[in-house]
Coordinates of C-alpha atoms in Angstrom, one line a residue:
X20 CA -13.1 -141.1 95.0
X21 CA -10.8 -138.6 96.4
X22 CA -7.9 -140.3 95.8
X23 CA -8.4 -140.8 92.3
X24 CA -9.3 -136.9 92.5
X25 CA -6.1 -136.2 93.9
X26 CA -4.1 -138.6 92.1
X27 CA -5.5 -136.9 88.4
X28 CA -5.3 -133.3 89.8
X29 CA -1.4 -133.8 90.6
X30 CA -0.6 -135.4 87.5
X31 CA -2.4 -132.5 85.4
X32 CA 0.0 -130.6 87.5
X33 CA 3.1 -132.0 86.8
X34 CA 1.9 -131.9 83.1
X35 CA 1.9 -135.8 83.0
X36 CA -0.9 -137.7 80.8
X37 CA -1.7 -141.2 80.2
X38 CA -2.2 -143.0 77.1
X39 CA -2.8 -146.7 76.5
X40 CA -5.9 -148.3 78.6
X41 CA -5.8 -150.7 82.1
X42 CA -8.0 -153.7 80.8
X43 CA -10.2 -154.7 83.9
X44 CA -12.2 -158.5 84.6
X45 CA -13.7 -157.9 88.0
X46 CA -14.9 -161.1 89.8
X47 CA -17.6 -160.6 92.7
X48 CA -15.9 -162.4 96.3
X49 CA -19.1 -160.9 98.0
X50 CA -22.7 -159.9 97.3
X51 CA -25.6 -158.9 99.3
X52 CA -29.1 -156.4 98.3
X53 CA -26.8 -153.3 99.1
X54 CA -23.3 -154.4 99.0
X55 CA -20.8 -156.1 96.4
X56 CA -17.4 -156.9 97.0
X57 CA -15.1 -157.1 93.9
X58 CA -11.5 -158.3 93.0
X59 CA -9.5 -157.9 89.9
X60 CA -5.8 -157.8 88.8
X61 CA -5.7 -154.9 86.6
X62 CA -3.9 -155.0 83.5
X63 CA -1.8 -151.8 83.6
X64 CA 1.1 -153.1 81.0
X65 CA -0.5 -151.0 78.1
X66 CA -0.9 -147.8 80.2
X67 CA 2.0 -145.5 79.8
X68 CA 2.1 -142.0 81.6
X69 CA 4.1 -139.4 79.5
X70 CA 5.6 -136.3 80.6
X71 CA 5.3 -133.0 78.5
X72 CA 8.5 -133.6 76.2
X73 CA 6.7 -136.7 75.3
X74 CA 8.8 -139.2 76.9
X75 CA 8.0 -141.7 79.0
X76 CA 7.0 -141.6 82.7
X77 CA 8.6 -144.3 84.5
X78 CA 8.1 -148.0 84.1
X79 CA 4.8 -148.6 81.8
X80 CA 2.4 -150.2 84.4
X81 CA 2.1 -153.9 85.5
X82 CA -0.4 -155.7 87.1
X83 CA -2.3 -154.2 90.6
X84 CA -4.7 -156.1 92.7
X85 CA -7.3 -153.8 93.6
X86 CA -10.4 -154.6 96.0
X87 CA -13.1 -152.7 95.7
X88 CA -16.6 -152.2 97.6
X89 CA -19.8 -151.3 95.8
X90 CA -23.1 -149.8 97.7
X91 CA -26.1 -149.0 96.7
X92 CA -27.5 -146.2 98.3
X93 CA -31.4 -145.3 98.7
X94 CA -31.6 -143.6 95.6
X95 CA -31.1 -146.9 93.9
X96 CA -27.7 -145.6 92.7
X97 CA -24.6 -147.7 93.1
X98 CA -21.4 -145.8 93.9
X99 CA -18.0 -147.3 94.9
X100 CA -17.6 -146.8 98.9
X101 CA -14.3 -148.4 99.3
X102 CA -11.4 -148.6 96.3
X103 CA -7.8 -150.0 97.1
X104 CA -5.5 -150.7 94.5
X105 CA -1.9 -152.4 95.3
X106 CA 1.0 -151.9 93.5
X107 CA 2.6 -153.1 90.1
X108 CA 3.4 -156.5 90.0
X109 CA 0.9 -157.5 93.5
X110 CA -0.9 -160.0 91.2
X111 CA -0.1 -161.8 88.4
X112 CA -3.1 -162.0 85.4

C-alpha cells in the first residue's frame, strides 16, 4: 500500500486530482484458505487526472494489467500483500 500512498501524496502535491472512475472485473488465477491471486485489466479510459488550471493531465488513462495478491491474516482480515499494476495499454479489455 505504500505505493499507492506515495503515488496520492505526490499528486496532492503537485495539485493534481482525478476525476472519472477505473472500472475493475477481477478474475481469481489462484486460491487457497489464506491466499488469492487476482488478475484484471483495468479500465482507466474514463479516469482523467487534472492539473489546478483545470486542464488535463496527460493522456486520459488506458487499460493496465495489474496482479494482485490477497492474504488473510489471523485476525480473519483480508489485506492486499502484493499489488502490481503495468502500464496503459499492457492489456487490452
Amino acid at each position: 500500500m505504500w505505493l499507492l500512498q506515495y503515488v496520492m501524496e505526490q499528486s496532492r502535491k503537485a495539485g493534481v486530482t482525478s476525476e472519472g472512475a477505473a472500472r475493475v472485473a477481477p478474475s481469481v488465477v489462484k486460491s487457497s484458505k489464506t491466499t488469492v491471486e487476482l488478475l484484471d485489466c483495468v479500465d482507466g479510459s474514463k479516469w482523467v487526472k487534472v492539473k489546478p488550471n483545470g486542464s488535463s493531465h496527460g493522456v486520459p488513462g488506458g487499460h493496465y494489467r495489474t496482479e494482485a495478491t490477497v492474504v488473510r491474516h489471523s485476525s480473519g482480515e483480508w489485506k492486499v500483500s502484493k499489488l502490481y499494476s503495468a502500464e496503459a495499454g499492457s492489456c487490452m479489455n
